[in-house]
XYZ file of C-alpha atoms in Angstrom:
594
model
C -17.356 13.823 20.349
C -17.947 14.510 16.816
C -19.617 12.082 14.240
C -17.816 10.409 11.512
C -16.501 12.749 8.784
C -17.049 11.707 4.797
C -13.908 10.917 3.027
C -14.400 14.506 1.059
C -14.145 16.600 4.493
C -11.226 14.088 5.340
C -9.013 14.486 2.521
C -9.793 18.438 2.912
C -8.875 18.622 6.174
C -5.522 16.476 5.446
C -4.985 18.351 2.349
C -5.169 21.676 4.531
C -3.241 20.270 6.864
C 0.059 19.133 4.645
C -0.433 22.764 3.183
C 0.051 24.868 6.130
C 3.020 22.108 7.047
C 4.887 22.881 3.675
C 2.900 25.160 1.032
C 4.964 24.052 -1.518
C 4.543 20.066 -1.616
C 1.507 19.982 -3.073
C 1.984 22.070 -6.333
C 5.810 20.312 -6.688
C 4.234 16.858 -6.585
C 1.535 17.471 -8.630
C 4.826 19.140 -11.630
C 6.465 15.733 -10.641
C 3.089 13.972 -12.055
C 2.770 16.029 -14.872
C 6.499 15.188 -15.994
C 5.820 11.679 -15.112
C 2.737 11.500 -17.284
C 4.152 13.713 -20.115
C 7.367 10.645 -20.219
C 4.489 7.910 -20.267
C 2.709 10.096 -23.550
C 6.441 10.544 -25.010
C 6.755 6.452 -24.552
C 3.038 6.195 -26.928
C 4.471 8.068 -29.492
C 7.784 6.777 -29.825
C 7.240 3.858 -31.471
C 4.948 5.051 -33.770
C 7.647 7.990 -34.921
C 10.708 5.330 -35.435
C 8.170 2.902 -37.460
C 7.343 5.745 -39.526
C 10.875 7.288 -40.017
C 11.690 3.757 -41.278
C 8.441 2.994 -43.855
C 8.783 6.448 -44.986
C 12.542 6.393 -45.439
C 13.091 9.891 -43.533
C 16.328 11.398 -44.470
C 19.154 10.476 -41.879
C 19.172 14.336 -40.473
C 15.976 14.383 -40.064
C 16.271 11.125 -38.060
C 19.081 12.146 -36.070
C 17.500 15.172 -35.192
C 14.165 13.603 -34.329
C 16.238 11.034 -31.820
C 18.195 13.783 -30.214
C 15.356 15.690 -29.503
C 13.193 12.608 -28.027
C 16.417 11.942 -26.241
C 16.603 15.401 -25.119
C 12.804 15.580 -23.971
C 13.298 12.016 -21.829
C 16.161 12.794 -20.395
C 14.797 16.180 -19.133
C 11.508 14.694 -17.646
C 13.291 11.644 -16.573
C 16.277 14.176 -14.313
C 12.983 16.687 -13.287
C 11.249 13.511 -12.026
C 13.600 11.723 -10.046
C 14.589 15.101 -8.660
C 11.380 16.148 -7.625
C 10.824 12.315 -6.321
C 13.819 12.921 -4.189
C 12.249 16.221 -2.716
C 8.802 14.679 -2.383
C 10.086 11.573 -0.189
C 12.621 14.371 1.997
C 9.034 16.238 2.393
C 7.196 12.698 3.151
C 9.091 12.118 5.804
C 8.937 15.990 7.379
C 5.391 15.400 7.245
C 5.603 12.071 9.047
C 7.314 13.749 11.729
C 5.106 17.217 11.738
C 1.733 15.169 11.712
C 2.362 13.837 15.100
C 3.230 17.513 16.292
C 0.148 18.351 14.832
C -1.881 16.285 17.219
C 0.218 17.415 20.267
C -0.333 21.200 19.670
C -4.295 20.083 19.394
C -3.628 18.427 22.429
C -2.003 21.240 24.828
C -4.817 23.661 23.291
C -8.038 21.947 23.702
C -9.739 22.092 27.375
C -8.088 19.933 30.138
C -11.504 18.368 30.833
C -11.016 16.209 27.553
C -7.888 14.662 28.513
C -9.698 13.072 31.062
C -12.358 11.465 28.963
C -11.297 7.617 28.130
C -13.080 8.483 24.586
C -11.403 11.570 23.376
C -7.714 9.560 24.955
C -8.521 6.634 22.356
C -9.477 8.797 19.674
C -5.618 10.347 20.016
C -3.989 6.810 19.929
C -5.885 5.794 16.647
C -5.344 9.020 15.362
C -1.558 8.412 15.371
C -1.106 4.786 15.351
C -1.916 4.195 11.408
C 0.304 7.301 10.777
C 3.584 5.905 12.889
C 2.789 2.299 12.939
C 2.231 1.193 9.008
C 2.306 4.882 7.361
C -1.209 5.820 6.398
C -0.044 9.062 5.090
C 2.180 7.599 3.304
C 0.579 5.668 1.898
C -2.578 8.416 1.089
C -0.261 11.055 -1.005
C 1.597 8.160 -2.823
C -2.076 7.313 -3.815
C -2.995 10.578 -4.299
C -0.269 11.330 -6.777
C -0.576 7.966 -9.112
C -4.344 9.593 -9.139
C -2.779 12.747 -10.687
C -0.505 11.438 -12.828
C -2.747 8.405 -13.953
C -5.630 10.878 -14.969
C -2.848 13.055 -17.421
C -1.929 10.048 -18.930
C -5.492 8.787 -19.536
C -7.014 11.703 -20.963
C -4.078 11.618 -23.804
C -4.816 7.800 -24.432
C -8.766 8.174 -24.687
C -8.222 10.756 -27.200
C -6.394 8.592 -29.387
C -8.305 5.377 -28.957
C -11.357 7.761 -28.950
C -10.570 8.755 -32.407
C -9.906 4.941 -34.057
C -12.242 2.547 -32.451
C -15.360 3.997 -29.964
C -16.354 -0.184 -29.632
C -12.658 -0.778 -28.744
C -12.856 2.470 -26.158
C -16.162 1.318 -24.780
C -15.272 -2.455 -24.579
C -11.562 -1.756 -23.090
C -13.628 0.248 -20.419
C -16.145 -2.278 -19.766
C -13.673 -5.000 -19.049
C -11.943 -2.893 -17.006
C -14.521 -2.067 -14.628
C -15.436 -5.220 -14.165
C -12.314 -6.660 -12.771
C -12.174 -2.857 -10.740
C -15.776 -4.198 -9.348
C -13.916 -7.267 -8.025
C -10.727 -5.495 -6.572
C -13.380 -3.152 -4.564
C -14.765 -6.195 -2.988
C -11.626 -7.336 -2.559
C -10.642 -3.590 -0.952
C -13.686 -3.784 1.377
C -12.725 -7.191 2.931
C -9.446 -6.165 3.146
C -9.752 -2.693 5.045
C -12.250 -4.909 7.339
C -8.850 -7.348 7.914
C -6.789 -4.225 8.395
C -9.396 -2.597 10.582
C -10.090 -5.955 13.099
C -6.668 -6.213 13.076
C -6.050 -2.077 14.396
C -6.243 -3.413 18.095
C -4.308 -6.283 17.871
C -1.681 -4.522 16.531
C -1.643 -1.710 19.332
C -1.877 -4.522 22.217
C 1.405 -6.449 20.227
C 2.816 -2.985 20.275
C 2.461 -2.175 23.558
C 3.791 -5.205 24.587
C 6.881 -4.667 22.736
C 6.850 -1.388 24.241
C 6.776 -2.999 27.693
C 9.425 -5.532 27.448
C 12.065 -2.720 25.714
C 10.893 0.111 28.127
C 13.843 0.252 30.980
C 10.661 1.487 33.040
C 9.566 -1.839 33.759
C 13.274 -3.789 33.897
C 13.591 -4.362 37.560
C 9.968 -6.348 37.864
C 10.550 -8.184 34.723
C 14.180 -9.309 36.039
C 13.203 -9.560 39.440
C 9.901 -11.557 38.963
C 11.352 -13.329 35.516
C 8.218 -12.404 33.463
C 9.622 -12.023 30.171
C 8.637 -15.691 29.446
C 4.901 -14.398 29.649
C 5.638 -11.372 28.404
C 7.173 -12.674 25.290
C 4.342 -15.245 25.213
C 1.661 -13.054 25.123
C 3.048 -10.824 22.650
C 3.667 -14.287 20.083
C 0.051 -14.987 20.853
C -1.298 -11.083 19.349
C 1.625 -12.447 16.588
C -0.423 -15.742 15.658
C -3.668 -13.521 15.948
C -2.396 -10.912 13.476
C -0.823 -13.731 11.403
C -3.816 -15.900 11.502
C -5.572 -12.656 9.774
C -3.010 -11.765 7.024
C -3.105 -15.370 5.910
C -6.614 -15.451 5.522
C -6.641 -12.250 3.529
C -3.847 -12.875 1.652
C -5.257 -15.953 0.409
C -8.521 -13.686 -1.019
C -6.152 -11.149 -1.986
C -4.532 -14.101 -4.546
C -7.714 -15.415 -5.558
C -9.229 -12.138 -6.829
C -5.851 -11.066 -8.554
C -5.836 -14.209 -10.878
C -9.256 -13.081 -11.503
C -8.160 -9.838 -12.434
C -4.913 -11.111 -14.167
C -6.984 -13.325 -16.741
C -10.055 -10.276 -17.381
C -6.680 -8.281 -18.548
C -5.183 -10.740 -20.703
C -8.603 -10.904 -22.017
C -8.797 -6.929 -23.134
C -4.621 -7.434 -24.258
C -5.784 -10.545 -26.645
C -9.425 -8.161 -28.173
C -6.560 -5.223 -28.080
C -3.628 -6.996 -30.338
C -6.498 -8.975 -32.207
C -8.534 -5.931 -33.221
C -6.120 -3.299 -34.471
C -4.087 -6.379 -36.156
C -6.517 -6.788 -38.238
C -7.019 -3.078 -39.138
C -3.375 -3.387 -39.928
C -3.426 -6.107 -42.453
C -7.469 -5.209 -43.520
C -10.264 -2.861 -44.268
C -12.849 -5.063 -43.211
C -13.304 -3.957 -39.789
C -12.154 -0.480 -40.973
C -9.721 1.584 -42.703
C -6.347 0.553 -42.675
C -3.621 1.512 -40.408
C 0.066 1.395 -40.917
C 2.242 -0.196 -38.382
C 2.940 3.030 -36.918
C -0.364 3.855 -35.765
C -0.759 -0.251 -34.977
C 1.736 0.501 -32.694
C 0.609 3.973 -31.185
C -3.153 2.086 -30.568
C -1.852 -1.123 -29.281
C 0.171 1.293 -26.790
C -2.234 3.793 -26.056
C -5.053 1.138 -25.272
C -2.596 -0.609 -23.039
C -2.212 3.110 -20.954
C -5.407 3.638 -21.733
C -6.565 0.302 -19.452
C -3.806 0.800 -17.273
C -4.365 4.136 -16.355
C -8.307 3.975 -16.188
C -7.808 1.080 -13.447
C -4.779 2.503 -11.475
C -6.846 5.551 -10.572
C -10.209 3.631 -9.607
C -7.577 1.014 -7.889
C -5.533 4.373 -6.186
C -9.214 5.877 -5.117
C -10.073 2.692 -3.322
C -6.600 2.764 -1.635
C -7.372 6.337 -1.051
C -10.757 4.738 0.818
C -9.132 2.740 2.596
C -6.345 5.435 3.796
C -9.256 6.885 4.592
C -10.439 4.699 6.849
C -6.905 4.609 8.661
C -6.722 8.747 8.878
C -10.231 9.852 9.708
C -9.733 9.394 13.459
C -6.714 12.262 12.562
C -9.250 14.730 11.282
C -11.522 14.073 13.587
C -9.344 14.622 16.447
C -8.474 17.583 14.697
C -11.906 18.584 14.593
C -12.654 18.584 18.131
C -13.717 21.435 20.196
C -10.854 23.204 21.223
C -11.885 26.196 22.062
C -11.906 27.171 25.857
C -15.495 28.153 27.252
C -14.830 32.003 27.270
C -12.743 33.795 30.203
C -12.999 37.550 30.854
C -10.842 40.228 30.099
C -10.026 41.395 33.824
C -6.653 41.788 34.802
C -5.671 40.065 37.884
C -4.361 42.085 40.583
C -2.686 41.117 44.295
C -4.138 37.796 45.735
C -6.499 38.998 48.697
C -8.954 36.134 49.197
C -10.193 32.965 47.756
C -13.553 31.913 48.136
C -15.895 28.863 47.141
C -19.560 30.231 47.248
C -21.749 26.710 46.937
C -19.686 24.987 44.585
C -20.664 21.498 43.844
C -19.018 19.161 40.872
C -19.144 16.003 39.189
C -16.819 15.157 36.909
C -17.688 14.630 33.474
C -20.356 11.523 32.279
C -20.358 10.432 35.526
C -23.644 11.216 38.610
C -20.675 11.167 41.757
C -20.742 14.495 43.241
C -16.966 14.842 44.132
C -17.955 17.903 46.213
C -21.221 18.486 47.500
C -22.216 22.319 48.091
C -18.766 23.147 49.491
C -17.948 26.912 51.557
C -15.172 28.286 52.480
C -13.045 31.323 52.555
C -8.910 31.800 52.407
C -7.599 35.259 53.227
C -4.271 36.567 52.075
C -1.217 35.234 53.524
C -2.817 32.244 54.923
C -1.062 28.610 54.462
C -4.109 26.142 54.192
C -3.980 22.209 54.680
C -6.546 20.442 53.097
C -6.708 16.782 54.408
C -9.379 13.629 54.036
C -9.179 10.280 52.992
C -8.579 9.447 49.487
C -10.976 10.257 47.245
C -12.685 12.734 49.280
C -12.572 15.362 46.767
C -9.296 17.624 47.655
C -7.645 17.352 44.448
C -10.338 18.264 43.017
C -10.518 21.565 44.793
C -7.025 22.274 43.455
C -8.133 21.363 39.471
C -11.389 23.904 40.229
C -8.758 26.918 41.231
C -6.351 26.227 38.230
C -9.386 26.728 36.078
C -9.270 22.756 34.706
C -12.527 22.118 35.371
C -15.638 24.702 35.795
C -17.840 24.008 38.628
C -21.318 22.459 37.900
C -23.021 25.026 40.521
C -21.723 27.254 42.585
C -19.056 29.904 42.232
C -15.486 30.184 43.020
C -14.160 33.538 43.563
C -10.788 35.393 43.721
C -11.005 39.117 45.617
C -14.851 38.458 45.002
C -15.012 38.063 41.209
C -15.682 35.100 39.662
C -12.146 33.147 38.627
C -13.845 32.958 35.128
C -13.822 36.605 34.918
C -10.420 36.797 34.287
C -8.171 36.588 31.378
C -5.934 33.454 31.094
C -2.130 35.372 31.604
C -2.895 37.005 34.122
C -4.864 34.454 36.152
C -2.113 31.607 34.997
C 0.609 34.080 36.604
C -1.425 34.082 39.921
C -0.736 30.655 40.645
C 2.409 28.433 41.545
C 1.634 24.739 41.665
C 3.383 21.342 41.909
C 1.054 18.298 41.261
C 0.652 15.217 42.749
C 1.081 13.759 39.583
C 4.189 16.355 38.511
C 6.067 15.940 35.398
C 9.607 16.904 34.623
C 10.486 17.461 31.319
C 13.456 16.344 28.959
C 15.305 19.509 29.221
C 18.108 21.289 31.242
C 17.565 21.460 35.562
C 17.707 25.343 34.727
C 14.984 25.437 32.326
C 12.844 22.607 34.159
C 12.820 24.972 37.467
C 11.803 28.596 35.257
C 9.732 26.779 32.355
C 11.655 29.228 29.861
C 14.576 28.976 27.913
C 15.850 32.620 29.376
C 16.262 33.019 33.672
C 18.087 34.844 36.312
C 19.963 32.571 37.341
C 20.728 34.630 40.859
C 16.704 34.160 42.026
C 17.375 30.152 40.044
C 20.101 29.589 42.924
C 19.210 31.574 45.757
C 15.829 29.192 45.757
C 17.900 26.103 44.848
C 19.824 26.792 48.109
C 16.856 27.049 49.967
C 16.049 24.087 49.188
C 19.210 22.118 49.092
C 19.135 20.966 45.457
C 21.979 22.779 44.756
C 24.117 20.104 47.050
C 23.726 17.752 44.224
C 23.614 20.422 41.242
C 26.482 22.074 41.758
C 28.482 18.730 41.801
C 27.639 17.840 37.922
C 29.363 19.038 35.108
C 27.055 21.378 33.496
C 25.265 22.325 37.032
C 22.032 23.524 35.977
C 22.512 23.578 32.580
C 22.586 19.768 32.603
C 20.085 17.842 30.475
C 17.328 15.378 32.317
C 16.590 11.993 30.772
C 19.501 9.661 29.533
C 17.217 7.828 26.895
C 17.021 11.373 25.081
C 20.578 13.143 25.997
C 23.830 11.299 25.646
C 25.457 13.241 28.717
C 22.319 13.950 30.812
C 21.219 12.421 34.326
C 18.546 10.439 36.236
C 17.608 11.822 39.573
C 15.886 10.231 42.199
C 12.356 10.647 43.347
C 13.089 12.658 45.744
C 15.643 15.361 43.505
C 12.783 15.892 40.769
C 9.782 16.288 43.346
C 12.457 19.000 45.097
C 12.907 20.400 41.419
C 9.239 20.632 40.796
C 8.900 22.600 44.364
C 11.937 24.885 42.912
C 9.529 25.548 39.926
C 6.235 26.665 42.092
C 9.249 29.275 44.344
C 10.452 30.258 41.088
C 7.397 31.025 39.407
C 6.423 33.745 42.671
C 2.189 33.514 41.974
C 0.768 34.782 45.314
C -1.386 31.479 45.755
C 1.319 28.662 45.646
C -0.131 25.279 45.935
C 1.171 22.450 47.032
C -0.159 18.460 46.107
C 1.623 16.097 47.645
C 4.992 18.183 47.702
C 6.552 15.278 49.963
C 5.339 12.447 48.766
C 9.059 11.312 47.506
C 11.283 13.055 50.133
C 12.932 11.071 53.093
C 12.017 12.180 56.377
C 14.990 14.630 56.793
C 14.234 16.065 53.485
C 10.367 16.196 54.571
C 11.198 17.993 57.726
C 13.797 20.723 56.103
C 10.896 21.283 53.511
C 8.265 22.144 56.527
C 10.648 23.767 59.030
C 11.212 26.151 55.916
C 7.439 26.325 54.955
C 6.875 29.719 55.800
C 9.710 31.003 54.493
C 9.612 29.476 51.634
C 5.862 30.906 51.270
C 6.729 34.327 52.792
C 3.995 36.809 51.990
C 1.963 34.371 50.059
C -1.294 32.499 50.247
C -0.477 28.453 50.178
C -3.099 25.444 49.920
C -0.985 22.334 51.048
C -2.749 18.762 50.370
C -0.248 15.690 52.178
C -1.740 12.478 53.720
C 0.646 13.041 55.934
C -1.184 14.640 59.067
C 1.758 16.195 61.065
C 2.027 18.437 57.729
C -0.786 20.361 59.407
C 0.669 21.498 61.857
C 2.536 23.686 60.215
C -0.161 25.523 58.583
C -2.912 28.229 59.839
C -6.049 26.179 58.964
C -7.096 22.829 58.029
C -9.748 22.000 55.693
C -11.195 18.465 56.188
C -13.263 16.893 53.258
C -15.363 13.816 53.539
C -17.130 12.462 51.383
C -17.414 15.517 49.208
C -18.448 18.248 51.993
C -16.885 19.959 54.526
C -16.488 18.673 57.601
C -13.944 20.957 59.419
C -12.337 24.172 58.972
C -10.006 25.385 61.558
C -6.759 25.362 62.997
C -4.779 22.294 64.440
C -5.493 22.313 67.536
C -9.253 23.821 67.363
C -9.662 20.502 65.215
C -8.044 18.224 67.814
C -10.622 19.400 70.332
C -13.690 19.386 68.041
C -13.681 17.263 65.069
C -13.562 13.244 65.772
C -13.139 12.662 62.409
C -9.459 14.915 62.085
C -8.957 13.185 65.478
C -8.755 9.809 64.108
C -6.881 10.968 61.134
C -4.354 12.828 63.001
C -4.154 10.197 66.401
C -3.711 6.704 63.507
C -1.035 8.579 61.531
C 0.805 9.787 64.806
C 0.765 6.251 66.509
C 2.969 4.485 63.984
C 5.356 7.242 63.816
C 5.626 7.325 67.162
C 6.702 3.573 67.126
């Protein structure tokens, strides 16, 4: 994990980040200041211009033609402004959306062995929470660009005030910084609210999340829990409530603070450069042009000076919302280095000594494990749970490196070789398999071009064309009805044969199977191994089922307990030899056969 970031590396990295997103928003925004500012320094002078046109008695041309131009000028920055406003919220809003597919491209590219650490998991969720959940970005550029166009319009106030009164400069400035003092106390307690309150909010949402998710319907309906649901989600309400309330009331206190410290500079302001209107005893007199141009340019002058300290502590606080975005950003994603071999035909698999734990934990999974698969052999690897045969199959697909030992594939090390060809080697369906919200088609080939002859000819061989061929669209129908209007939900048993369709599709020379039959009914189960070797013809298969007669269907079986090997041989060499497989094999078989 890496440590905390400063809030200069932060802002760079989100800076750097919103650039290569759009490498235009961040000079248009920062025009759309400028214009904005230039308006505010138009708004100084204009007073100042008419009082003068009228003391002076300016001819009526000259008039005219000094309002049409000031009309001219406003009217431009006024139209550039809102039309770059318009572009910059469009763009806010892109960038709302690209941030989060910012994190999930980190996410498929950094090693697998992170997505299994409960750390780096929560450092994702409060990465994106502030960012979909109350708009921390948001909230940072708007921030960011009252910064910008603040400090233009300050820097053309001090140099007028500058130039009449230094006391009334330094004074206006002292004030000022007093009551910013008190709104970054204020700012502290209140990004310590916002901050206790973080997982409160996330618990409320999942909640919500729950109780609206058609996942969970049946239990809720069945079981009539949404009267504690929808109690336990009012009682992270009251909690979050609670803490608003008791902010909010700070938040009020130090604003009347604040309110009365800037009546206080208004009332020195008017007082001050009133008299230098109507007397020289404080200093030369002014006209009531420049009364007005000072009494307006101290008022920007204030204004400006404490919007950007006030925007920098929001930009603090944003801060403290985004940083678990750059740091999520900034973790390791680079794989620990593969080879550069080409992989050619499968001819053996091999696990020379290979022990693992899996990360920050002491558990050996698998202890010192050997054993060798030749090519063309179907494998069953069986054990209780938790005996370490999943594992085996994360090991082989290169999730996880082994803490000692080697694995090999025709006796190089798997790490030896580069990550297409190896990835090409291997056919898998998970115990844990995921379908994804796309067409059947592209679910089965993983690619948004197929041959849809080899797509059918293994969708008849497993029978899912039965049901595909009925729909509308066949296999170019869309899975998941909560994302397509016209698509479909299939049974368990459909997407675990779609996910098989995608290892036979896929035609690596080491197809492996976890689970593949979990969801099927029995007839399904038994068309699926009568077909085994066929549907593995002339390739190496590892199968892993907790269902035992699964093994008899295959060359070998590999029995893991507790981490080590304790058989490795066919069926019925293993019903004569090992008591363990025995057991296994005899409990499973007695309440079938009932």
């Amino acid at each position: 994990m890496n440590k905390k970031i400063s809030d200069f590396s932060n802002i760079k990295i989100l800076v750097k980040t919103i650039y290569k997103i759009n490498k235009f928003y961040i000079p248009a925004f920062l025009l759309q200041d400028l214009a904005k500012a230039m308006e505010t320094v138009v708004n100084i002078y204009l007073p100042m211009l008419f009082i003068n046109s009228l003391e002076k008695a300016w001819p009526k041309d000259k008039v005219f033609k000094l309002v049409f131009c000031l009309i001219i000028l406003k009217l431009f920055l006024k139209t550039f402004g809102y039309i770059m406003e318009r572009w910059k919220n469009i763009q806010i809003e892109t960038l709302n959306m690209a941030f989060p597919q910012v994190l999930a491209k980190k996410t498929m590219e950094m090693p697998y062995e992170n997505l299994e650490d409960p750390k780096i998991l929560d450092l994702k969720e409060r990465a994106l929470f502030p960012i979909t959940s109350f708009g921390a970005l948001y909230n940072f550029i708007e921030d960011a660009s009252l910064i910008a166009r603040e400090i233009f319009t300050l820097l053309a106030s001090f140099s007028i005030v500058f130039v009449f009164s230094k006391a009334l400069l330094v004074l206006s400035i002292v004030i000022s910084t007093i009551t910013i003092a008190i709104d970054k106390k204020m700012s502290q307690k209140q990004l310590k609210y916002q901050q206790d309150l973080i997982p409160i909010n996330r618990k409320y949402g999942y909640y919500i999340n729950l109780m609206s998710s058609p996942t969970y319907q049946k239990e809720i309906r069945i079981f009539q829990m949404n009267k504690i649901l929808l109690k336990k989600a009012n009682d992270y309400i009251n909690h979050i409530c609670a803490g608003f309330e008791k902010m909010y009331i700070e938040v009020a206190n130090t604003f009347s603070i604040s309110i009365g410290l800037q009546t206080l500079i208004r009332f020195i302001s008017y007082s001050y450069v009133g008299m230098r209107a109507f007397s020289d005893k404080f200093g030369p007199k002014i006209g009531l042009g420049q009364f007005a141009l000072l009494v307006s340019a101290n008022e920007n002058l204030v204004s400006s000076y404490k919007s950007i300290v006030s925007s920098y502590l929001d930009i603090k606080i944003d801060m403290g919302h985004l940083r678990p975005f750059s740091e999520f950003l900034l973790l390791e994603t680079k794989q620990k280095a593969y080879g550069k071999e080409t992989i050619g035909e499968f001819k053996s698999l091999v696990f020379d000594h290979v022990t693992f734990s899996y990360p920050k934990t002491d558990r050996k999974i698998l202890d010192n494990i050997c054993f060798t698969i030749n090519k063309g052999e179907k494998i069953s690897i069986v054990g209780l749970n938790n005996a370490g045969k999943t594992t085996i199959i994360k090991l082989i697909c290169r999730f996880f490196r082994p803490d000692s030992g080697q694995i090999l594939i025709n006796g190089k090390d798997i790490q030896s070789y580069d990550k297409t060809s190896y990835n090409k080697l291997i056919s898998a369906v998970f115990q844990d398999f995921s379908l994804f919200p796309m067409t059947i088609g592209e679910n089965i080939v993983a690619n948004l071009n197929y041959n849809r002859d080899k797509l059918k000819a293994i969708g008849q061989s497993l029978k899912i064309d039965e049901f595909i061929e009925k729909l509308e669209k066949g296999y170019d129908t869309n899975l998941y009805k909560d994302i397509y209007q016209n698509a479909v939900d299939l049974s368990g048993g459909q997407k675990q044969k779609i996910a098989i369709a995608r290892a036979l599709y896929r035609s690596g020379d080491l197809v492996i199977l976890d689970e593949p039959t979990a969801s099927l009914d029995p007839l399904a189960e038994a068309a699926i191994y009568e077909n085994f070797h066929s549907l593995t013809y002339k390739k190496t298969a590892l199968y892993i089922s907790h269902r035992m007669s699964s093994s008899k269907f295959c060359d070998k079986i590999l029995l893991i307990d507790n981490g080590k090997i304790s058989g490795f041989a066919s069926h019925e060499a293993m019903m004569k030899s090992n008591k363990l497989y025995q057991k296994l094999y005899n409990t499973q078989a007695k309440y079938f056969a009932q």
